[in-house]
């Protein structure tokens, strides 16, 4: 069965600093990978997705992620953090032929300090 | 979120009482899901539906049942609520099971407290 691992539960950066949120996946077949963002007291919103086209995926709000098969990773980055980026971020995976439904990581809370 | 609404948004109920949460969509998507969100666990799938009257269990289905009598509505029922079911419940919809076109679209959630 597929799974994703988000190590740690919280990351703190300064405004203007690089944001790097790590996600590693486990899958025996090619995966589809997603990043979602959840702002306080809201539902989840799709940031970006990888579905076997370009390995570098650009999403909303200046975020991007790179699929690296050799490292089984799909890390989320943003060059310069903004206060409005403070939220919880979830990595998710689905595969063809398995259960196929989205499986989420445990989430990573991002704090942006002024 | 546009096209998907959950009701109620908040509910406090007593242990042992039945509770029904409703998810309504206007997107005519085939697939609907119920997740629960708990600190340290991320989102875990409770049940999902792949069509009217077609439902299946997720990873944390014990104590929950679902029904889908119309494309647009997906109900989650806690037959006899327990304190361990205190959580935030999210409904999601998608065109495909894998969500490869637009991902899953989530509702705003229902915060359920069982006292």
mmCIF file with all atom_site columns, C-alpha atoms in Angstrom:
data_model
loop_
_atom_site.group_PDB
_atom_site.id
_atom_site.type_symbol
_atom_site.label_atom_id
_atom_site.label_alt_id
_atom_site.label_comp_id
_atom_site.label_asym_id
_atom_site.label_entity_id
_atom_site.label_seq_id
_atom_site.pdbx_PDB_ins_code
_atom_site.Cartn_x
_atom_site.Cartn_y
_atom_site.Cartn_z
_atom_site.occupancy
_atom_site.B_iso_or_equiv
_atom_site.pdbx_formal_charge
_atom_site.auth_seq_id
_atom_site.auth_comp_id
_atom_site.auth_asym_id
_atom_site.auth_atom_id
_atom_site.pdbx_PDB_model_num
ATOM 1   C CA . UNK A 1 1   ? 0.000   0.000  0.000   1.00 0.00 ? 1   UNK A CA 1
ATOM 2   C CA . UNK A 1 2   ? 1.151   3.510  -0.701  1.00 0.00 ? 2   UNK A CA 1
ATOM 3   C CA . UNK A 1 3   ? 1.986   6.009  2.020   1.00 0.00 ? 3   UNK A CA 1
ATOM 4   C CA . UNK A 1 4   ? 3.646   9.369  2.563   1.00 0.00 ? 4   UNK A CA 1
ATOM 5   C CA . UNK A 1 5   ? 5.871   10.512 5.386   1.00 0.00 ? 5   UNK A CA 1
ATOM 6   C CA . UNK A 1 6   ? 6.152   14.064 6.589   1.00 0.00 ? 6   UNK A CA 1
ATOM 7   C CA . UNK A 1 7   ? 8.868   14.100 9.216   1.00 0.00 ? 7   UNK A CA 1
ATOM 8   C CA . UNK A 1 8   ? 8.169   16.389 12.124  1.00 0.00 ? 8   UNK A CA 1
ATOM 9   C CA . UNK A 1 9   ? 4.958   18.249 12.764  1.00 0.00 ? 9   UNK A CA 1
ATOM 10  C CA . UNK A 1 10  ? 6.022   21.846 12.875  1.00 0.00 ? 10  UNK A CA 1
ATOM 11  C CA . UNK A 1 11  ? 8.428   24.147 11.057  1.00 0.00 ? 11  UNK A CA 1
ATOM 12  C CA . UNK A 1 12  ? 9.146   27.796 11.714  1.00 0.00 ? 12  UNK A CA 1
ATOM 13  C CA . UNK A 1 13  ? 10.712  30.258 9.268   1.00 0.00 ? 13  UNK A CA 1
ATOM 14  C CA . UNK A 1 14  ? 11.272  33.980 9.125   1.00 0.00 ? 14  UNK A CA 1
ATOM 15  C CA . UNK A 1 15  ? 9.378   36.131 6.674   1.00 0.00 ? 15  UNK A CA 1
ATOM 16  C CA . UNK A 1 16  ? 11.351  36.246 3.439   1.00 0.00 ? 16  UNK A CA 1
ATOM 17  C CA . UNK A 1 17  ? 13.195  32.998 4.129   1.00 0.00 ? 17  UNK A CA 1
ATOM 18  C CA . UNK A 1 18  ? 13.048  29.822 2.090   1.00 0.00 ? 18  UNK A CA 1
ATOM 19  C CA . UNK A 1 19  ? 10.218  27.440 2.860   1.00 0.00 ? 19  UNK A CA 1
ATOM 20  C CA . UNK A 1 20  ? 11.045  23.739 2.549   1.00 0.00 ? 20  UNK A CA 1
ATOM 21  C CA . UNK A 1 21  ? 8.501   21.117 3.568   1.00 0.00 ? 21  UNK A CA 1
ATOM 22  C CA . UNK A 1 22  ? 9.589   17.536 3.080   1.00 0.00 ? 22  UNK A CA 1
ATOM 23  C CA . UNK A 1 23  ? 7.521   14.643 1.824   1.00 0.00 ? 23  UNK A CA 1
ATOM 24  C CA . UNK A 1 24  ? 8.710   11.144 1.061   1.00 0.00 ? 24  UNK A CA 1
ATOM 25  C CA . UNK A 1 25  ? 6.451   8.569  -0.484  1.00 0.00 ? 25  UNK A CA 1
ATOM 26  C CA . UNK A 1 26  ? 6.339   4.813  -0.516  1.00 0.00 ? 26  UNK A CA 1
ATOM 27  C CA . UNK A 1 27  ? 4.818   3.106  -3.507  1.00 0.00 ? 27  UNK A CA 1
ATOM 28  C CA . UNK A 1 28  ? 5.590   0.060  -5.600  1.00 0.00 ? 28  UNK A CA 1
ATOM 29  C CA . UNK A 1 29  ? 4.033   1.647  -8.683  1.00 0.00 ? 29  UNK A CA 1
ATOM 30  C CA . UNK A 1 30  ? 4.289   5.155  -10.127 1.00 0.00 ? 30  UNK A CA 1
ATOM 31  C CA . UNK A 1 31  ? 2.448   7.539  -7.830  1.00 0.00 ? 31  UNK A CA 1
ATOM 32  C CA . UNK A 1 32  ? 0.388   10.643 -8.208  1.00 0.00 ? 32  UNK A CA 1
ATOM 33  C CA . UNK A 1 33  ? 1.378   13.159 -5.527  1.00 0.00 ? 33  UNK A CA 1
ATOM 34  C CA . UNK A 1 34  ? -0.397  16.168 -4.124  1.00 0.00 ? 34  UNK A CA 1
ATOM 35  C CA . UNK A 1 35  ? 0.190   19.015 -1.716  1.00 0.00 ? 35  UNK A CA 1
ATOM 36  C CA . UNK A 1 36  ? -2.731  20.566 0.107   1.00 0.00 ? 36  UNK A CA 1
ATOM 37  C CA . UNK A 1 37  ? -2.858  23.591 2.380   1.00 0.00 ? 37  UNK A CA 1
ATOM 38  C CA . UNK A 1 38  ? -5.245  24.152 5.268   1.00 0.00 ? 38  UNK A CA 1
ATOM 39  C CA . UNK A 1 39  ? -5.712  27.603 6.729   1.00 0.00 ? 39  UNK A CA 1
ATOM 40  C CA . UNK A 1 40  ? -7.138  27.863 10.246  1.00 0.00 ? 40  UNK A CA 1
ATOM 41  C CA . UNK A 1 41  ? -10.741 26.704 10.542  1.00 0.00 ? 41  UNK A CA 1
ATOM 42  C CA . UNK A 1 42  ? -10.982 25.925 6.854   1.00 0.00 ? 42  UNK A CA 1
ATOM 43  C CA . UNK A 1 43  ? -11.008 22.898 4.602   1.00 0.00 ? 43  UNK A CA 1
ATOM 44  C CA . UNK A 1 44  ? -8.086  21.691 2.519   1.00 0.00 ? 44  UNK A CA 1
ATOM 45  C CA . UNK A 1 45  ? -7.145  23.466 -0.679  1.00 0.00 ? 45  UNK A CA 1
ATOM 46  C CA . UNK A 1 46  ? -5.109  21.925 -3.484  1.00 0.00 ? 46  UNK A CA 1
ATOM 47  C CA . UNK A 1 47  ? -1.713  23.614 -3.873  1.00 0.00 ? 47  UNK A CA 1
ATOM 48  C CA . UNK A 1 48  ? -0.274  21.501 -6.662  1.00 0.00 ? 48  UNK A CA 1
ATOM 49  C CA . UNK A 1 49  ? -0.155  17.987 -8.065  1.00 0.00 ? 49  UNK A CA 1
ATOM 50  C CA . UNK A 1 50  ? 2.209   15.660 -9.877  1.00 0.00 ? 50  UNK A CA 1
ATOM 51  C CA . UNK A 1 51  ? 0.576   13.244 -12.302 1.00 0.00 ? 51  UNK A CA 1
ATOM 52  C CA . UNK A 1 52  ? 3.564   11.892 -14.266 1.00 0.00 ? 52  UNK A CA 1
ATOM 53  C CA . UNK A 1 53  ? 4.089   14.845 -16.588 1.00 0.00 ? 53  UNK A CA 1
ATOM 54  C CA . UNK A 1 54  ? 6.769   17.446 -15.716 1.00 0.00 ? 54  UNK A CA 1
ATOM 55  C CA . UNK A 1 55  ? 8.726   16.562 -12.596 1.00 0.00 ? 55  UNK A CA 1
ATOM 56  C CA . UNK A 1 56  ? 8.867   20.193 -11.451 1.00 0.00 ? 56  UNK A CA 1
ATOM 57  C CA . UNK A 1 57  ? 5.369   21.285 -10.617 1.00 0.00 ? 57  UNK A CA 1
ATOM 58  C CA . UNK A 1 58  ? 4.326   24.865 -9.976  1.00 0.00 ? 58  UNK A CA 1
ATOM 59  C CA . UNK A 1 59  ? 1.334   25.587 -7.828  1.00 0.00 ? 59  UNK A CA 1
ATOM 60  C CA . UNK A 1 60  ? -0.584  28.477 -6.402  1.00 0.00 ? 60  UNK A CA 1
ATOM 61  C CA . UNK A 1 61  ? 0.817   31.214 -4.167  1.00 0.00 ? 61  UNK A CA 1
ATOM 62  C CA . UNK A 1 62  ? 4.388   30.784 -5.468  1.00 0.00 ? 62  UNK A CA 1
ATOM 63  C CA . UNK A 1 63  ? 4.845   27.211 -4.249  1.00 0.00 ? 63  UNK A CA 1
ATOM 64  C CA . UNK A 1 64  ? 6.471   24.486 -6.276  1.00 0.00 ? 64  UNK A CA 1
ATOM 65  C CA . UNK A 1 65  ? 7.503   20.869 -5.780  1.00 0.00 ? 65  UNK A CA 1
ATOM 66  C CA . UNK A 1 66  ? 9.870   18.522 -7.547  1.00 0.00 ? 66  UNK A CA 1
ATOM 67  C CA . UNK A 1 67  ? 9.234   14.826 -8.023  1.00 0.00 ? 67  UNK A CA 1
ATOM 68  C CA . UNK A 1 68  ? 12.445  12.849 -7.521  1.00 0.00 ? 68  UNK A CA 1
ATOM 69  C CA . UNK A 1 69  ? 11.978  9.174  -8.145  1.00 0.00 ? 69  UNK A CA 1
ATOM 70  C CA . UNK A 1 70  ? 15.506  8.265  -7.059  1.00 0.00 ? 70  UNK A CA 1
ATOM 71  C CA . UNK A 1 71  ? 14.874  9.837  -3.661  1.00 0.00 ? 71  UNK A CA 1
ATOM 72  C CA . UNK A 1 72  ? 11.142  8.931  -3.479  1.00 0.00 ? 72  UNK A CA 1
ATOM 73  C CA . UNK A 1 73  ? 10.542  12.540 -2.557  1.00 0.00 ? 73  UNK A CA 1
ATOM 74  C CA . UNK A 1 74  ? 8.155   15.357 -3.402  1.00 0.00 ? 74  UNK A CA 1
ATOM 75  C CA . UNK A 1 75  ? 9.343   18.283 -1.311  1.00 0.00 ? 75  UNK A CA 1
ATOM 76  C CA . UNK A 1 76  ? 7.428   21.566 -1.319  1.00 0.00 ? 76  UNK A CA 1
ATOM 77  C CA . UNK A 1 77  ? 9.337   24.837 -1.604  1.00 0.00 ? 77  UNK A CA 1
ATOM 78  C CA . UNK A 1 78  ? 8.775   28.556 -1.792  1.00 0.00 ? 78  UNK A CA 1
ATOM 79  C CA . UNK A 1 79  ? 11.690  30.947 -2.207  1.00 0.00 ? 79  UNK A CA 1
ATOM 80  C CA . UNK A 1 80  ? 10.406  33.658 0.115   1.00 0.00 ? 80  UNK A CA 1
ATOM 81  C CA . UNK A 1 81  ? 7.921   33.067 2.921   1.00 0.00 ? 81  UNK A CA 1
ATOM 82  C CA . UNK A 1 82  ? 5.069   35.460 3.512   1.00 0.00 ? 82  UNK A CA 1
ATOM 83  C CA . UNK A 1 83  ? 3.059   35.847 6.688   1.00 0.00 ? 83  UNK A CA 1
ATOM 84  C CA . UNK A 1 84  ? -0.002  34.622 4.814   1.00 0.00 ? 84  UNK A CA 1
ATOM 85  C CA . UNK A 1 85  ? 1.714   31.255 4.214   1.00 0.00 ? 85  UNK A CA 1
ATOM 86  C CA . UNK A 1 86  ? 1.188   30.292 7.855   1.00 0.00 ? 86  UNK A CA 1
ATOM 87  C CA . UNK A 1 87  ? -0.993  27.186 7.650   1.00 0.00 ? 87  UNK A CA 1
ATOM 88  C CA . UNK A 1 88  ? -0.859  23.411 7.814   1.00 0.00 ? 88  UNK A CA 1
ATOM 89  C CA . UNK A 1 89  ? 0.417   21.559 4.781   1.00 0.00 ? 89  UNK A CA 1
ATOM 90  C CA . UNK A 1 90  ? -0.415  18.003 3.817   1.00 0.00 ? 90  UNK A CA 1
ATOM 91  C CA . UNK A 1 91  ? 1.265   15.726 1.331   1.00 0.00 ? 91  UNK A CA 1
ATOM 92  C CA . UNK A 1 92  ? -0.886  12.994 -0.232  1.00 0.00 ? 92  UNK A CA 1
ATOM 93  C CA . UNK A 1 93  ? -0.396  10.075 -2.594  1.00 0.00 ? 93  UNK A CA 1
ATOM 94  C CA . UNK A 1 94  ? -2.496  7.870  -4.792  1.00 0.00 ? 94  UNK A CA 1
ATOM 95  C CA . UNK A 1 95  ? -1.547  5.100  -7.170  1.00 0.00 ? 95  UNK A CA 1
ATOM 96  C CA . UNK A 1 96  ? -3.099  3.171  -9.981  1.00 0.00 ? 96  UNK A CA 1
ATOM 97  C CA . UNK A 1 97  ? -3.921  -0.407 -9.276  1.00 0.00 ? 97  UNK A CA 1
ATOM 98  C CA . UNK A 1 98  ? -3.805  -0.132 -5.532  1.00 0.00 ? 98  UNK A CA 1
ATOM 99  C CA . UNK A 1 99  ? -6.509  1.333  -3.356  1.00 0.00 ? 99  UNK A CA 1
ATOM 100 C CA . UNK A 1 100 ? -6.255  4.428  -5.562  1.00 0.00 ? 100 UNK A CA 1
ATOM 101 C CA . UNK A 1 101 ? -7.787  6.722  -2.982  1.00 0.00 ? 101 UNK A CA 1
ATOM 102 C CA . UNK A 1 102 ? -5.813  9.616  -1.592  1.00 0.00 ? 102 UNK A CA 1
ATOM 103 C CA . UNK A 1 103 ? -3.674  8.775  1.414   1.00 0.00 ? 103 UNK A CA 1
ATOM 104 C CA . UNK A 1 104 ? -2.512  11.741 3.470   1.00 0.00 ? 104 UNK A CA 1
ATOM 105 C CA . UNK A 1 105 ? 0.558   12.416 5.531   1.00 0.00 ? 105 UNK A CA 1
ATOM 106 C CA . UNK A 1 106 ? 0.194   13.653 9.099   1.00 0.00 ? 106 UNK A CA 1
ATOM 107 C CA . UNK A 1 107 ? 0.662   17.277 8.120   1.00 0.00 ? 107 UNK A CA 1
ATOM 108 C CA . UNK A 1 108 ? 3.195   19.994 8.827   1.00 0.00 ? 108 UNK A CA 1
ATOM 109 C CA . UNK A 1 109 ? 2.299   23.244 10.533  1.00 0.00 ? 109 UNK A CA 1
ATOM 110 C CA . UNK A 1 110 ? 4.200   26.208 9.117   1.00 0.00 ? 110 UNK A CA 1
ATOM 111 C CA . UNK A 1 111 ? 4.754   29.275 11.271  1.00 0.00 ? 111 UNK A CA 1
ATOM 112 C CA . UNK A 1 112 ? 6.114   32.441 9.680   1.00 0.00 ? 112 UNK A CA 1
ATOM 113 C CA . UNK A 1 113 ? 7.828   34.880 12.024  1.00 0.00 ? 113 UNK A CA 1
ATOM 114 C CA . UNK A 1 114 ? 8.025   38.605 11.253  1.00 0.00 ? 114 UNK A CA 1
ATOM 115 C CA . UNK B 2 1   ? -15.775 25.486 -0.587  1.00 0.00 ? 1   UNK B CA 1
ATOM 116 C CA . UNK B 2 2   ? -17.764 26.360 -3.654  1.00 0.00 ? 2   UNK B CA 1
ATOM 117 C CA . UNK B 2 3   ? -19.889 23.405 -4.775  1.00 0.00 ? 3   UNK B CA 1
ATOM 118 C CA . UNK B 2 4   ? -19.648 21.425 -1.548  1.00 0.00 ? 4   UNK B CA 1
ATOM 119 C CA . UNK B 2 5   ? -21.277 22.225 1.764   1.00 0.00 ? 5   UNK B CA 1
ATOM 120 C CA . UNK B 2 6   ? -21.283 20.437 5.085   1.00 0.00 ? 6   UNK B CA 1
ATOM 121 C CA . UNK B 2 7   ? -23.851 20.714 7.829   1.00 0.00 ? 7   UNK B CA 1
ATOM 122 C CA . UNK B 2 8   ? -23.823 21.360 10.660  1.00 0.00 ? 8   UNK B CA 1
ATOM 123 C CA . UNK B 2 9   ? -20.557 23.269 11.019  1.00 0.00 ? 9   UNK B CA 1
ATOM 124 C CA . UNK B 2 10  ? -20.409 22.630 14.738  1.00 0.00 ? 10  UNK B CA 1
ATOM 125 C CA . UNK B 2 11  ? -22.161 20.134 16.955  1.00 0.00 ? 11  UNK B CA 1
ATOM 126 C CA . UNK B 2 12  ? -21.959 19.086 20.561  1.00 0.00 ? 12  UNK B CA 1
ATOM 127 C CA . UNK B 2 13  ? -23.633 15.832 21.439  1.00 0.00 ? 13  UNK B CA 1
ATOM 128 C CA . UNK B 2 14  ? -23.792 13.428 24.337  1.00 0.00 ? 14  UNK B CA 1
ATOM 129 C CA . UNK B 2 15  ? -22.207 10.010 24.500  1.00 0.00 ? 15  UNK B CA 1
ATOM 130 C CA . UNK B 2 16  ? -24.509 7.314  23.201  1.00 0.00 ? 16  UNK B CA 1
ATOM 131 C CA . UNK B 2 17  ? -26.655 9.525  21.007  1.00 0.00 ? 17  UNK B CA 1
ATOM 132 C CA . UNK B 2 18  ? -26.903 9.100  17.230  1.00 0.00 ? 18  UNK B CA 1
ATOM 133 C CA . UNK B 2 19  ? -25.476 11.863 15.065  1.00 0.00 ? 19  UNK B CA 1
ATOM 134 C CA . UNK B 2 20  ? -25.786 12.469 11.331  1.00 0.00 ? 20  UNK B CA 1
ATOM 135 C CA . UNK B 2 21  ? -23.540 14.762 9.356   1.00 0.00 ? 21  UNK B CA 1
ATOM 136 C CA . UNK B 2 22  ? -24.518 15.873 5.878   1.00 0.00 ? 22  UNK B CA 1
ATOM 137 C CA . UNK B 2 23  ? -22.432 16.608 2.811   1.00 0.00 ? 23  UNK B CA 1
ATOM 138 C CA . UNK B 2 24  ? -24.068 18.231 -0.197  1.00 0.00 ? 24  UNK B CA 1
ATOM 139 C CA . UNK B 2 25  ? -22.438 18.850 -3.583  1.00 0.00 ? 25  UNK B CA 1
ATOM 140 C CA . UNK B 2 26  ? -23.568 20.719 -6.655  1.00 0.00 ? 26  UNK B CA 1
ATOM 141 C CA . UNK B 2 27  ? -20.738 19.482 -8.930  1.00 0.00 ? 27  UNK B CA 1
ATOM 142 C CA . UNK B 2 28  ? -22.327 16.166 -9.943  1.00 0.00 ? 28  UNK B CA 1
ATOM 143 C CA . UNK B 2 29  ? -19.107 14.354 -9.045  1.00 0.00 ? 29  UNK B CA 1
ATOM 144 C CA . UNK B 2 30  ? -19.265 10.599 -8.831  1.00 0.00 ? 30  UNK B CA 1
ATOM 145 C CA . UNK B 2 31  ? -16.994 10.121 -5.837  1.00 0.00 ? 31  UNK B CA 1
ATOM 146 C CA . UNK B 2 32  ? -17.597 11.385 -2.310  1.00 0.00 ? 32  UNK B CA 1
ATOM 147 C CA . UNK B 2 33  ? -15.562 10.803 0.829   1.00 0.00 ? 33  UNK B CA 1
ATOM 148 C CA . UNK B 2 34  ? -15.711 11.282 4.559   1.00 0.00 ? 34  UNK B CA 1
ATOM 149 C CA . UNK B 2 35  ? -12.459 11.938 6.420   1.00 0.00 ? 35  UNK B CA 1
ATOM 150 C CA . UNK B 2 36  ? -11.737 12.708 10.031  1.00 0.00 ? 36  UNK B CA 1
ATOM 151 C CA . UNK B 2 37  ? -8.894  14.969 11.080  1.00 0.00 ? 37  UNK B CA 1
ATOM 152 C CA . UNK B 2 38  ? -7.148  14.542 14.419  1.00 0.00 ? 38  UNK B CA 1
ATOM 153 C CA . UNK B 2 39  ? -3.908  16.104 15.669  1.00 0.00 ? 39  UNK B CA 1
ATOM 154 C CA . UNK B 2 40  ? -0.949  13.909 14.847  1.00 0.00 ? 40  UNK B CA 1
ATOM 155 C CA . UNK B 2 41  ? -2.949  11.692 12.508  1.00 0.00 ? 41  UNK B CA 1
ATOM 156 C CA . UNK B 2 42  ? -3.576  13.892 9.504   1.00 0.00 ? 42  UNK B CA 1
ATOM 157 C CA . UNK B 2 43  ? -6.692  12.949 7.580   1.00 0.00 ? 43  UNK B CA 1
ATOM 158 C CA . UNK B 2 44  ? -7.994  9.422  7.735   1.00 0.00 ? 44  UNK B CA 1
ATOM 159 C CA . UNK B 2 45  ? -10.622 8.008  5.422   1.00 0.00 ? 45  UNK B CA 1
ATOM 160 C CA . UNK B 2 46  ? -13.798 6.788  7.108   1.00 0.00 ? 46  UNK B CA 1
ATOM 161 C CA . UNK B 2 47  ? -16.014 5.790  4.169   1.00 0.00 ? 47  UNK B CA 1
ATOM 162 C CA . UNK B 2 48  ? -16.345 6.702  0.546   1.00 0.00 ? 48  UNK B CA 1
ATOM 163 C CA . UNK B 2 49  ? -18.914 6.396  -2.215  1.00 0.00 ? 49  UNK B CA 1
ATOM 164 C CA . UNK B 2 50  ? -18.480 5.682  -5.903  1.00 0.00 ? 50  UNK B CA 1
ATOM 165 C CA . UNK B 2 51  ? -22.100 6.207  -6.860  1.00 0.00 ? 51  UNK B CA 1
ATOM 166 C CA . UNK B 2 52  ? -25.654 6.232  -5.602  1.00 0.00 ? 52  UNK B CA 1
ATOM 167 C CA . UNK B 2 53  ? -26.065 3.405  -3.103  1.00 0.00 ? 53  UNK B CA 1
ATOM 168 C CA . UNK B 2 54  ? -22.437 2.338  -3.707  1.00 0.00 ? 54  UNK B CA 1
ATOM 169 C CA . UNK B 2 55  ? -20.235 2.807  -0.674  1.00 0.00 ? 55  UNK B CA 1
ATOM 170 C CA . UNK B 2 56  ? -17.160 1.206  0.839   1.00 0.00 ? 56  UNK B CA 1
ATOM 171 C CA . UNK B 2 57  ? -15.161 1.338  4.041   1.00 0.00 ? 57  UNK B CA 1
ATOM 172 C CA . UNK B 2 58  ? -12.021 3.316  4.649   1.00 0.00 ? 58  UNK B CA 1
ATOM 173 C CA . UNK B 2 59  ? -9.327  2.758  7.239   1.00 0.00 ? 59  UNK B CA 1
ATOM 174 C CA . UNK B 2 60  ? -11.287 3.982  10.293  1.00 0.00 ? 60  UNK B CA 1
ATOM 175 C CA . UNK B 2 61  ? -14.862 2.902  9.570   1.00 0.00 ? 61  UNK B CA 1
ATOM 176 C CA . UNK B 2 62  ? -15.740 1.230  12.893  1.00 0.00 ? 62  UNK B CA 1
ATOM 177 C CA . UNK B 2 63  ? -18.627 3.035  14.579  1.00 0.00 ? 63  UNK B CA 1
ATOM 178 C CA . UNK B 2 64  ? -19.663 4.867  11.421  1.00 0.00 ? 64  UNK B CA 1
ATOM 179 C CA . UNK B 2 65  ? -22.152 4.211  8.656   1.00 0.00 ? 65  UNK B CA 1
ATOM 180 C CA . UNK B 2 66  ? -22.918 6.122  5.476   1.00 0.00 ? 66  UNK B CA 1
ATOM 181 C CA . UNK B 2 67  ? -25.670 6.454  2.937   1.00 0.00 ? 67  UNK B CA 1
ATOM 182 C CA . UNK B 2 68  ? -25.948 7.958  -0.503  1.00 0.00 ? 68  UNK B CA 1
ATOM 183 C CA . UNK B 2 69  ? -29.458 7.963  -1.911  1.00 0.00 ? 69  UNK B CA 1
ATOM 184 C CA . UNK B 2 70  ? -28.812 10.839 -4.312  1.00 0.00 ? 70  UNK B CA 1
ATOM 185 C CA . UNK B 2 71  ? -25.736 11.884 -6.265  1.00 0.00 ? 71  UNK B CA 1
ATOM 186 C CA . UNK B 2 72  ? -25.535 15.164 -4.411  1.00 0.00 ? 72  UNK B CA 1
ATOM 187 C CA . UNK B 2 73  ? -25.859 13.966 -0.808  1.00 0.00 ? 73  UNK B CA 1
ATOM 188 C CA . UNK B 2 74  ? -23.583 11.796 1.300   1.00 0.00 ? 74  UNK B CA 1
ATOM 189 C CA . UNK B 2 75  ? -24.555 11.246 4.936   1.00 0.00 ? 75  UNK B CA 1
ATOM 190 C CA . UNK B 2 76  ? -22.282 10.104 7.733   1.00 0.00 ? 76  UNK B CA 1
ATOM 191 C CA . UNK B 2 77  ? -23.942 8.588  10.799  1.00 0.00 ? 77  UNK B CA 1
ATOM 192 C CA . UNK B 2 78  ? -22.447 7.865  14.172  1.00 0.00 ? 78  UNK B CA 1
ATOM 193 C CA . UNK B 2 79  ? -24.883 5.273  15.500  1.00 0.00 ? 79  UNK B CA 1
ATOM 194 C CA . UNK B 2 80  ? -23.907 5.785  19.137  1.00 0.00 ? 80  UNK B CA 1
ATOM 195 C CA . UNK B 2 81  ? -21.423 8.573  19.592  1.00 0.00 ? 81  UNK B CA 1
ATOM 196 C CA . UNK B 2 82  ? -18.355 8.032  21.782  1.00 0.00 ? 82  UNK B CA 1
ATOM 197 C CA . UNK B 2 83  ? -15.773 10.504 23.061  1.00 0.00 ? 83  UNK B CA 1
ATOM 198 C CA . UNK B 2 84  ? -13.183 8.995  20.703  1.00 0.00 ? 84  UNK B CA 1
ATOM 199 C CA . UNK B 2 85  ? -15.272 10.291 17.820  1.00 0.00 ? 85  UNK B CA 1
ATOM 200 C CA . UNK B 2 86  ? -14.700 13.880 18.850  1.00 0.00 ? 86  UNK B CA 1
ATOM 201 C CA . UNK B 2 87  ? -12.986 15.220 15.757  1.00 0.00 ? 87  UNK B CA 1
ATOM 202 C CA . UNK B 2 88  ? -13.236 17.463 12.747  1.00 0.00 ? 88  UNK B CA 1
ATOM 203 C CA . UNK B 2 89  ? -14.995 15.737 9.882   1.00 0.00 ? 89  UNK B CA 1
ATOM 204 C CA . UNK B 2 90  ? -14.372 16.648 6.280   1.00 0.00 ? 90  UNK B CA 1
ATOM 205 C CA . UNK B 2 91  ? -16.308 15.694 3.222   1.00 0.00 ? 91  UNK B CA 1
ATOM 206 C CA . UNK B 2 92  ? -14.565 15.625 -0.152  1.00 0.00 ? 92  UNK B CA 1
ATOM 207 C CA . UNK B 2 93  ? -15.621 15.066 -3.750  1.00 0.00 ? 93  UNK B CA 1
ATOM 208 C CA . UNK B 2 94  ? -13.778 14.128 -6.916  1.00 0.00 ? 94  UNK B CA 1
ATOM 209 C CA . UNK B 2 95  ? -14.386 13.286 -10.549 1.00 0.00 ? 95  UNK B CA 1
ATOM 210 C CA . UNK B 2 96  ? -12.055 10.314 -10.405 1.00 0.00 ? 96  UNK B CA 1
ATOM 211 C CA . UNK B 2 97  ? -10.955 8.058  -7.591  1.00 0.00 ? 97  UNK B CA 1
ATOM 212 C CA . UNK B 2 98  ? -7.344  9.098  -8.050  1.00 0.00 ? 98  UNK B CA 1
ATOM 213 C CA . UNK B 2 99  ? -8.138  12.784 -8.268  1.00 0.00 ? 99  UNK B CA 1
ATOM 214 C CA . UNK B 2 100 ? -5.643  13.137 -11.087 1.00 0.00 ? 100 UNK B CA 1
ATOM 215 C CA . UNK B 2 101 ? -7.517  15.929 -12.854 1.00 0.00 ? 101 UNK B CA 1
ATOM 216 C CA . UNK B 2 102 ? -8.406  18.354 -10.104 1.00 0.00 ? 102 UNK B CA 1
ATOM 217 C CA . UNK B 2 103 ? -7.556  16.521 -6.922  1.00 0.00 ? 103 UNK B CA 1
ATOM 218 C CA . UNK B 2 104 ? -10.178 16.176 -4.260  1.00 0.00 ? 104 UNK B CA 1
ATOM 219 C CA . UNK B 2 105 ? -12.298 19.197 -3.314  1.00 0.00 ? 105 UNK B CA 1
ATOM 220 C CA . UNK B 2 106 ? -12.957 19.548 0.391   1.00 0.00 ? 106 UNK B CA 1
ATOM 221 C CA . UNK B 2 107 ? -15.781 21.038 2.363   1.00 0.00 ? 107 UNK B CA 1
ATOM 222 C CA . UNK B 2 108 ? -15.215 23.402 5.271   1.00 0.00 ? 108 UNK B CA 1
ATOM 223 C CA . UNK B 2 109 ? -15.590 20.699 7.885   1.00 0.00 ? 109 UNK B CA 1
ATOM 224 C CA . UNK B 2 110 ? -17.827 19.839 10.824  1.00 0.00 ? 110 UNK B CA 1
ATOM 225 C CA . UNK B 2 111 ? -16.400 20.123 14.298  1.00 0.00 ? 111 UNK B CA 1
ATOM 226 C CA . UNK B 2 112 ? -18.028 17.433 16.431  1.00 0.00 ? 112 UNK B CA 1
ATOM 227 C CA . UNK B 2 113 ? -17.628 17.251 20.179  1.00 0.00 ? 113 UNK B CA 1
ATOM 228 C CA . UNK B 2 114 ? -18.934 14.241 22.086  1.00 0.00 ? 114 UNK B CA 1
ATOM 229 C CA . UNK B 2 115 ? -19.322 14.899 25.820  1.00 0.00 ? 115 UNK B CA 1
#
